[in-house]
Amino acid sequence: MGYLYAQSGNVGIGTSVPGSKLTVDGSFAAAYGNITANTYNIGENDFYVSWAGTADGTATLPDSTTGVERKGRTYYIKNTSQMYTLTIDANGTELIDNVQNVSILPGESALLVKTDNNTSTGVTYELVMLSKADTSYICAVSSSTAETHNQGTTYKANFTNVDFSTNGGADFNLTTDTWTCPKSGYYKIEFMESGYHTATNVSAHRLMSILKNGVAQSQQYYTMVLLNISASQRAGAYDSVVLNLKQGDTITGSLVMCNGCGTPTMTSFVRRMVFTRL
């Protein structure tokens, strides 16, 4: 059975000698909300919000110019969805620290506290903690199998080896040369190729592209110049891009040699791609 005590302006629960304004000698519980709506207004009785939306969503904090005095109030918000981003909005032109909103990815959580600013502008909330999701993911693939590519023809970058993968290599299909995003988040994709051609006194231009769901997100050119000397010269390029991906998004590499370059074919000599979750 619990007891409530008052002493010197302090209140104690389960203790007769409260040393703080409120001292609880025992467990403590607050409101727990399990939210599935993609758009949600955080209410007066919210404390811990577990969000599991079915699309990218927004949780809006209470308007600081209305309602009760909320100074010091805390909100815990966790994104428990599998693939969607939750944006925490400070309401109108109010700010969380120096920004209007904070985005949390699947598995991430945020702790916010209400400041003593009750206006419609300025810092009305502070971000105390942002717990990041596990980022220990990397997948690297390569091929050193030489391939002949015709000018003006687009080829999907072909890979023969999964060199390293923290997920066992299951995310990269060596048959379709496609990487499938295993978990929503920000990823750095790196793409490298080296190649050559054998026609002398000719330059050939090469375009390499990183495609997300079949659409180019980043492109890089390089030039192969071969003078009247040994055909063992090599050229190559490196491209990289950071993308906010959803679970199930696909990434492929695309390669094409310019049309009318003066040499009908080239050899793609080495190809590599690396996927890193940031």
PDB file of N, CA and C in Angstrom, residues 134-210:
ATOM      1  N   ASP A 134      20.679   1.238 -35.674  1.00  0.00           N
ATOM      2  CA  ASP A 134      21.912   0.517 -35.962  1.00  0.00           C
ATOM      3  C   ASP A 134      22.346   0.786 -37.402  1.00  0.00           C
ATOM      4  N   THR A 135      23.585   1.247 -37.575  1.00  0.00           N
ATOM      5  CA  THR A 135      24.075   1.590 -38.910  1.00  0.00           C
ATOM      6  C   THR A 135      25.154   0.635 -39.415  1.00  0.00           C
ATOM      7  N   SER A 136      25.354  -0.467 -38.700  1.00  0.00           N
ATOM      8  CA  SER A 136      26.448  -1.369 -39.055  1.00  0.00           C
ATOM      9  C   SER A 136      26.050  -2.251 -40.234  1.00  0.00           C
ATOM     10  N   TYR A 137      26.027  -1.643 -41.411  1.00  0.00           N
ATOM     11  CA  TYR A 137      25.702  -2.395 -42.616  1.00  0.00           C
ATOM     12  C   TYR A 137      26.618  -1.967 -43.753  1.00  0.00           C
ATOM     13  N   ILE A 138      27.173  -2.955 -44.429  1.00  0.00           N
ATOM     14  CA  ILE A 138      27.958  -2.692 -45.636  1.00  0.00           C
ATOM     15  C   ILE A 138      27.890  -3.923 -46.530  1.00  0.00           C
ATOM     16  N   CYS A 139      27.821  -3.662 -47.834  1.00  0.00           N
ATOM     17  CA  CYS A 139      27.826  -4.739 -48.828  1.00  0.00           C
ATOM     18  C   CYS A 139      28.716  -4.293 -49.980  1.00  0.00           C
ATOM     19  N   ALA A 140      29.659  -5.134 -50.365  1.00  0.00           N
ATOM     20  CA  ALA A 140      30.589  -4.817 -51.449  1.00  0.00           C
ATOM     21  C   ALA A 140      30.585  -5.942 -52.471  1.00  0.00           C
ATOM     22  N   VAL A 141      30.434  -5.559 -53.749  1.00  0.00           N
ATOM     23  CA  VAL A 141      30.437  -6.539 -54.827  1.00  0.00           C
ATOM     24  C   VAL A 141      31.440  -6.119 -55.896  1.00  0.00           C
ATOM     25  N   SER A 142      31.887  -7.088 -56.691  1.00  0.00           N
ATOM     26  CA  SER A 142      32.885  -6.764 -57.717  1.00  0.00           C
ATOM     27  C   SER A 142      32.872  -7.806 -58.830  1.00  0.00           C
ATOM     28  N   SER A 143      33.589  -7.465 -59.886  1.00  0.00           N
ATOM     29  CA  SER A 143      33.858  -8.419 -60.964  1.00  0.00           C
ATOM     30  C   SER A 143      35.102  -7.980 -61.715  1.00  0.00           C
ATOM     31  N   SER A 144      35.975  -8.932 -61.984  1.00  0.00           N
ATOM     32  CA  SER A 144      37.140  -8.665 -62.826  1.00  0.00           C
ATOM     33  C   SER A 144      37.065  -9.480 -64.109  1.00  0.00           C
ATOM     34  N   THR A 145      35.844  -9.903 -64.431  1.00  0.00           N
ATOM     35  CA  THR A 145      35.615 -10.627 -65.684  1.00  0.00           C
ATOM     36  C   THR A 145      35.472  -9.623 -66.817  1.00  0.00           C
ATOM     37  N   ALA A 146      36.369  -9.677 -67.788  1.00  0.00           N
ATOM     38  CA  ALA A 146      36.346  -8.720 -68.893  1.00  0.00           C
ATOM     39  C   ALA A 146      35.123  -8.950 -69.772  1.00  0.00           C
ATOM     40  N   GLU A 147      34.493  -7.833 -70.175  1.00  0.00           N
ATOM     41  CA  GLU A 147      33.318  -7.894 -71.023  1.00  0.00           C
ATOM     42  C   GLU A 147      33.477  -6.921 -72.189  1.00  0.00           C
ATOM     43  N   THR A 148      33.039  -7.330 -73.368  1.00  0.00           N
ATOM     44  CA  THR A 148      33.060  -6.455 -74.537  1.00  0.00           C
ATOM     45  C   THR A 148      31.736  -5.709 -74.639  1.00  0.00           C
ATOM     46  N   HIS A 149      31.812  -4.376 -74.697  1.00  0.00           N
ATOM     47  CA  HIS A 149      30.613  -3.546 -74.802  1.00  0.00           C
ATOM     48  C   HIS A 149      30.638  -2.761 -76.105  1.00  0.00           C
ATOM     49  N   ASN A 150      29.527  -2.764 -76.805  1.00  0.00           N
ATOM     50  CA  ASN A 150      29.407  -2.031 -78.057  1.00  0.00           C
ATOM     51  C   ASN A 150      29.032  -0.574 -77.793  1.00  0.00           C
ATOM     52  N   GLN A 151      29.495   0.316 -78.650  1.00  0.00           N
ATOM     53  CA  GLN A 151      29.179   1.722 -78.473  1.00  0.00           C
ATOM     54  C   GLN A 151      27.683   1.974 -78.674  1.00  0.00           C
ATOM     55  N   GLY A 152      27.166   2.927 -77.887  1.00  0.00           N
ATOM     56  CA  GLY A 152      25.764   3.301 -77.986  1.00  0.00           C
ATOM     57  C   GLY A 152      24.793   2.324 -77.358  1.00  0.00           C
ATOM     58  N   THR A 153      25.283   1.251 -76.769  1.00  0.00           N
ATOM     59  CA  THR A 153      24.415   0.251 -76.129  1.00  0.00           C
ATOM     60  C   THR A 153      24.545   0.355 -74.613  1.00  0.00           C
ATOM     61  N   THR A 154      23.409   0.390 -73.919  1.00  0.00           N
ATOM     62  CA  THR A 154      23.414   0.485 -72.462  1.00  0.00           C
ATOM     63  C   THR A 154      23.464  -0.913 -71.854  1.00  0.00           C
ATOM     64  N   TYR A 155      24.404  -1.103 -70.925  1.00  0.00           N
ATOM     65  CA  TYR A 155      24.572  -2.376 -70.251  1.00  0.00           C
ATOM     66  C   TYR A 155      24.346  -2.196 -68.747  1.00  0.00           C
ATOM     67  N   LYS A 156      23.683  -3.188 -68.149  1.00  0.00           N
ATOM     68  CA  LYS A 156      23.614  -3.215 -66.682  1.00  0.00           C
ATOM     69  C   LYS A 156      24.962  -3.713 -66.175  1.00  0.00           C
ATOM     70  N   ALA A 157      25.513  -3.010 -65.188  1.00  0.00           N
ATOM     71  CA  ALA A 157      26.815  -3.411 -64.651  1.00  0.00           C
ATOM     72  C   ALA A 157      26.723  -4.825 -64.079  1.00  0.00           C
ATOM     73  N   ASN A 158      27.612  -5.684 -64.549  1.00  0.00           N
ATOM     74  CA  ASN A 158      27.589  -7.091 -64.161  1.00  0.00           C
ATOM     75  C   ASN A 158      28.607  -7.358 -63.066  1.00  0.00           C
ATOM     76  N   PHE A 159      28.185  -8.095 -62.027  1.00  0.00           N
ATOM     77  CA  PHE A 159      29.062  -8.440 -60.911  1.00  0.00           C
ATOM     78  C   PHE A 159      29.036  -9.947 -60.700  1.00  0.00           C
ATOM     79  N   THR A 160      30.172 -10.484 -60.294  1.00  0.00           N
ATOM     80  CA  THR A 160      30.299 -11.927 -60.125  1.00  0.00           C
ATOM     81  C   THR A 160      30.598 -12.345 -58.694  1.00  0.00           C
ATOM     82  N   ASN A 161      30.968 -11.394 -57.830  1.00  0.00           N
ATOM     83  CA  ASN A 161      31.371 -11.749 -56.471  1.00  0.00           C
ATOM     84  C   ASN A 161      30.744 -10.811 -55.449  1.00  0.00           C
ATOM     85  N   VAL A 162      30.254 -11.377 -54.338  1.00  0.00           N
ATOM     86  CA  VAL A 162      29.944 -10.579 -53.151  1.00  0.00           C
ATOM     87  C   VAL A 162      31.187 -10.635 -52.273  1.00  0.00           C
ATOM     88  N   ASP A 163      31.935  -9.543 -52.247  1.00  0.00           N
ATOM     89  CA  ASP A 163      33.216  -9.529 -51.536  1.00  0.00           C
ATOM     90  C   ASP A 163      33.040  -9.476 -50.030  1.00  0.00           C
ATOM     91  N   PHE A 164      32.023  -8.716 -49.586  1.00  0.00           N
ATOM     92  CA  PHE A 164      31.788  -8.595 -48.150  1.00  0.00           C
ATOM     93  C   PHE A 164      30.349  -8.150 -47.927  1.00  0.00           C
ATOM     94  N   SER A 165      29.713  -8.685 -46.891  1.00  0.00           N
ATOM     95  CA  SER A 165      28.360  -8.272 -46.554  1.00  0.00           C
ATOM     96  C   SER A 165      28.085  -8.584 -45.095  1.00  0.00           C
ATOM     97  N   THR A 166      27.629  -7.574 -44.346  1.00  0.00           N
ATOM     98  CA  THR A 166      27.253  -7.804 -42.953  1.00  0.00           C
ATOM     99  C   THR A 166      25.905  -8.500 -42.852  1.00  0.00           C
ATOM    100  N   ASN A 167      25.225  -8.659 -43.972  1.00  0.00           N
ATOM    101  CA  ASN A 167      23.912  -9.303 -43.990  1.00  0.00           C
ATOM    102  C   ASN A 167      23.946 -10.633 -44.736  1.00  0.00           C
ATOM    103  N   GLY A 168      25.145 -11.180 -44.858  1.00  0.00           N
ATOM    104  CA  GLY A 168      25.270 -12.492 -45.481  1.00  0.00           C
ATOM    105  C   GLY A 168      25.184 -12.503 -46.987  1.00  0.00           C
ATOM    106  N   GLY A 169      25.128 -11.324 -47.610  1.00  0.00           N
ATOM    107  CA  GLY A 169      25.080 -11.241 -49.059  1.00  0.00           C
ATOM    108  C   GLY A 169      23.714 -11.445 -49.665  1.00  0.00           C
ATOM    109  N   ALA A 170      22.682 -11.622 -48.827  1.00  0.00           N
ATOM    110  CA  ALA A 170      21.345 -11.926 -49.353  1.00  0.00           C
ATOM    111  C   ALA A 170      20.711 -10.736 -50.063  1.00  0.00           C
ATOM    112  N   ASP A 171      21.212  -9.521 -49.838  1.00  0.00           N
ATOM    113  CA  ASP A 171      20.598  -8.329 -50.423  1.00  0.00           C
ATOM    114  C   ASP A 171      21.037  -8.082 -51.863  1.00  0.00           C
ATOM    115  N   PHE A 172      22.087  -8.758 -52.307  1.00  0.00           N
ATOM    116  CA  PHE A 172      22.552  -8.552 -53.679  1.00  0.00           C
ATOM    117  C   PHE A 172      22.328  -9.813 -54.493  1.00  0.00           C
ATOM    118  N   ASN A 173      21.604  -9.652 -55.593  1.00  0.00           N
ATOM    119  CA  ASN A 173      21.299 -10.768 -56.486  1.00  0.00           C
ATOM    120  C   ASN A 173      22.309 -10.777 -57.619  1.00  0.00           C
ATOM    121  N   LEU A 174      23.203 -11.762 -57.629  1.00  0.00           N
ATOM    122  CA  LEU A 174      24.246 -11.831 -58.656  1.00  0.00           C
ATOM    123  C   LEU A 174      23.678 -12.235 -60.016  1.00  0.00           C
ATOM    124  N   THR A 175      22.473 -12.759 -60.044  1.00  0.00           N
ATOM    125  CA  THR A 175      21.854 -13.124 -61.316  1.00  0.00           C
ATOM    126  C   THR A 175      21.296 -11.896 -62.019  1.00  0.00           C
ATOM    127  N   THR A 176      20.642 -11.024 -61.260  1.00  0.00           N
ATOM    128  CA  THR A 176      20.050  -9.812 -61.842  1.00  0.00           C
ATOM    129  C   THR A 176      20.936  -8.585 -61.634  1.00  0.00           C
ATOM    130  N   ASP A 177      22.055  -8.748 -60.900  1.00  0.00           N
ATOM    131  CA  ASP A 177      22.983  -7.636 -60.609  1.00  0.00           C
ATOM    132  C   ASP A 177      22.240  -6.475 -59.947  1.00  0.00           C
ATOM    133  N   THR A 178      21.388  -6.809 -58.990  1.00  0.00           N
ATOM    134  CA  THR A 178      20.544  -5.818 -58.322  1.00  0.00           C
ATOM    135  C   THR A 178      20.710  -5.911 -56.817  1.00  0.00           C
ATOM    136  N   TRP A 179      20.892  -4.747 -56.168  1.00  0.00           N
ATOM    137  CA  TRP A 179      20.908  -4.672 -54.709  1.00  0.00           C
ATOM    138  C   TRP A 179      19.558  -4.174 -54.233  1.00  0.00           C
ATOM    139  N   THR A 180      18.981  -4.837 -53.241  1.00  0.00           N
ATOM    140  CA  THR A 180      17.694  -4.463 -52.676  1.00  0.00           C
ATOM    141  C   THR A 180      17.895  -3.948 -51.254  1.00  0.00           C
ATOM    142  N   CYS A 181      17.430  -2.749 -50.980  1.00  0.00           N
ATOM    143  CA  CYS A 181      17.618  -2.116 -49.673  1.00  0.00           C
ATOM    144  C   CYS A 181      16.946  -2.955 -48.582  1.00  0.00           C
ATOM    145  N   PRO A 182      17.698  -3.397 -47.560  1.00  0.00           N
ATOM    146  CA  PRO A 182      17.118  -4.269 -46.534  1.00  0.00           C
ATOM    147  C   PRO A 182      16.365  -3.525 -45.444  1.00  0.00           C
ATOM    148  N   LYS A 183      16.687  -2.228 -45.257  1.00  0.00           N
ATOM    149  CA  LYS A 183      16.068  -1.453 -44.181  1.00  0.00           C
ATOM    150  C   LYS A 183      16.138   0.021 -44.546  1.00  0.00           C
ATOM    151  N   SER A 184      15.036   0.728 -44.353  1.00  0.00           N
ATOM    152  CA  SER A 184      14.990   2.147 -44.732  1.00  0.00           C
ATOM    153  C   SER A 184      16.066   2.938 -44.002  1.00  0.00           C
ATOM    154  N   GLY A 185      16.606   3.951 -44.679  1.00  0.00           N
ATOM    155  CA  GLY A 185      17.626   4.800 -44.081  1.00  0.00           C
ATOM    156  C   GLY A 185      18.441   5.500 -45.146  1.00  0.00           C
ATOM    157  N   TYR A 186      19.488   6.171 -44.699  1.00  0.00           N
ATOM    158  CA  TYR A 186      20.400   6.861 -45.608  1.00  0.00           C
ATOM    159  C   TYR A 186      21.560   5.938 -45.949  1.00  0.00           C
ATOM    160  N   TYR A 187      21.850   5.830 -47.247  1.00  0.00           N
ATOM    161  CA  TYR A 187      22.912   4.953 -47.725  1.00  0.00           C
ATOM    162  C   TYR A 187      23.848   5.709 -48.668  1.00  0.00           C
ATOM    163  N   LYS A 188      25.117   5.364 -48.581  1.00  0.00           N
ATOM    164  CA  LYS A 188      26.094   5.846 -49.553  1.00  0.00           C
ATOM    165  C   LYS A 188      26.347   4.723 -50.542  1.00  0.00           C
ATOM    166  N   ILE A 189      26.148   5.009 -51.835  1.00  0.00           N
ATOM    167  CA  ILE A 189      26.388   4.025 -52.883  1.00  0.00           C
ATOM    168  C   ILE A 189      27.596   4.476 -53.689  1.00  0.00           C
ATOM    169  N   GLU A 190      28.575   3.594 -53.831  1.00  0.00           N
ATOM    170  CA  GLU A 190      29.809   3.891 -54.566  1.00  0.00           C
ATOM    171  C   GLU A 190      29.921   2.932 -55.753  1.00  0.00           C
ATOM    172  N   PHE A 191      30.331   3.463 -56.893  1.00  0.00           N
ATOM    173  CA  PHE A 191      30.374   2.701 -58.138  1.00  0.00           C
ATOM    174  C   PHE A 191      31.678   3.027 -58.849  1.00  0.00           C
ATOM    175  N   MET A 192      32.421   1.988 -59.241  1.00  0.00           N
ATOM    176  CA  MET A 192      33.704   2.189 -59.905  1.00  0.00           C
ATOM    177  C   MET A 192      33.824   1.222 -61.079  1.00  0.00           C
ATOM    178  N   GLU A 193      34.447   1.719 -62.166  1.00  0.00           N
ATOM    179  CA  GLU A 193      34.746   0.864 -63.305  1.00  0.00           C
ATOM    180  C   GLU A 193      36.069   1.295 -63.928  1.00  0.00           C
ATOM    181  N   SER A 194      36.802   0.327 -64.438  1.00  0.00           N
ATOM    182  CA  SER A 194      37.942   0.628 -65.303  1.00  0.00           C
ATOM    183  C   SER A 194      37.756  -0.124 -66.619  1.00  0.00           C
ATOM    184  N   GLY A 195      38.227   0.488 -67.720  1.00  0.00           N
ATOM    185  CA  GLY A 195      38.038  -0.122 -69.026  1.00  0.00           C
ATOM    186  C   GLY A 195      39.108   0.317 -70.007  1.00  0.00           C
ATOM    187  N   TYR A 196      39.042  -0.239 -71.216  1.00  0.00           N
ATOM    188  CA  TYR A 196      40.002   0.134 -72.245  1.00  0.00           C
ATOM    189  C   TYR A 196      39.426  -0.220 -73.620  1.00  0.00           C
ATOM    190  N   HIS A 197      40.046   0.328 -74.666  1.00  0.00           N
ATOM    191  CA  HIS A 197      39.737  -0.095 -76.024  1.00  0.00           C
ATOM    192  C   HIS A 197      41.055  -0.239 -76.769  1.00  0.00           C
ATOM    193  N   THR A 198      41.021  -0.880 -77.920  1.00  0.00           N
ATOM    194  CA  THR A 198      42.266  -1.237 -78.609  1.00  0.00           C
ATOM    195  C   THR A 198      42.515  -0.442 -79.886  1.00  0.00           C
ATOM    196  N   ALA A 199      41.565   0.400 -80.292  1.00  0.00           N
ATOM    197  CA  ALA A 199      41.801   1.216 -81.492  1.00  0.00           C
ATOM    198  C   ALA A 199      42.804   2.315 -81.165  1.00  0.00           C
ATOM    199  N   THR A 200      43.774   2.543 -82.035  1.00  0.00           N
ATOM    200  CA  THR A 200      44.814   3.536 -81.769  1.00  0.00           C
ATOM    201  C   THR A 200      44.407   4.921 -82.255  1.00  0.00           C
ATOM    202  N   ASN A 201      44.988   5.932 -81.578  1.00  0.00           N
ATOM    203  CA  ASN A 201      44.748   7.340 -81.902  1.00  0.00           C
ATOM    204  C   ASN A 201      43.250   7.689 -81.864  1.00  0.00           C
ATOM    205  N   VAL A 202      42.584   7.113 -80.889  1.00  0.00           N
ATOM    206  CA  VAL A 202      41.136   7.319 -80.738  1.00  0.00           C
ATOM    207  C   VAL A 202      40.809   7.522 -79.263  1.00  0.00           C
ATOM    208  N   SER A 203      39.874   8.423 -78.980  1.00  0.00           N
ATOM    209  CA  SER A 203      39.347   8.582 -77.617  1.00  0.00           C
ATOM    210  C   SER A 203      37.891   8.137 -77.603  1.00  0.00           C
ATOM    211  N   ALA A 204      37.508   7.483 -76.543  1.00  0.00           N
ATOM    212  CA  ALA A 204      36.133   7.013 -76.373  1.00  0.00           C
ATOM    213  C   ALA A 204      35.611   7.474 -75.017  1.00  0.00           C
ATOM    214  N   HIS A 205      34.373   7.938 -75.003  1.00  0.00           N
ATOM    215  CA  HIS A 205      33.785   8.442 -73.771  1.00  0.00           C
ATOM    216  C   HIS A 205      32.839   7.407 -73.174  1.00  0.00           C
ATOM    217  N   ARG A 206      32.874   7.318 -71.866  1.00  0.00           N
ATOM    218  CA  ARG A 206      32.092   6.310 -71.146  1.00  0.00           C
ATOM    219  C   ARG A 206      31.209   7.008 -70.107  1.00  0.00           C
ATOM    220  N   LEU A 207      29.917   6.606 -70.030  1.00  0.00           N
ATOM    221  CA  LEU A 207      28.997   7.137 -69.031  1.00  0.00           C
ATOM    222  C   LEU A 207      28.587   6.009 -68.094  1.00  0.00           C
ATOM    223  N   MET A 208      28.805   6.226 -66.788  1.00  0.00           N
ATOM    224  CA  MET A 208      28.375   5.267 -65.789  1.00  0.00           C
ATOM    225  C   MET A 208      27.338   5.937 -64.889  1.00  0.00           C
ATOM    226  N   SER A 209      26.290   5.194 -64.528  1.00  0.00           N
ATOM    227  CA  SER A 209      25.180   5.766 -63.774  1.00  0.00           C
ATOM    228  C   SER A 209      24.781   4.856 -62.619  1.00  0.00           C
ATOM    229  N   ILE A 210      24.328   5.460 -61.530  1.00  0.00           N
ATOM    230  CA  ILE A 210      23.745   4.737 -60.397  1.00  0.00           C
ATOM    231  C   ILE A 210      22.236   4.926 -60.478  1.00  0.00           C
TER     232      ILE A 210
END
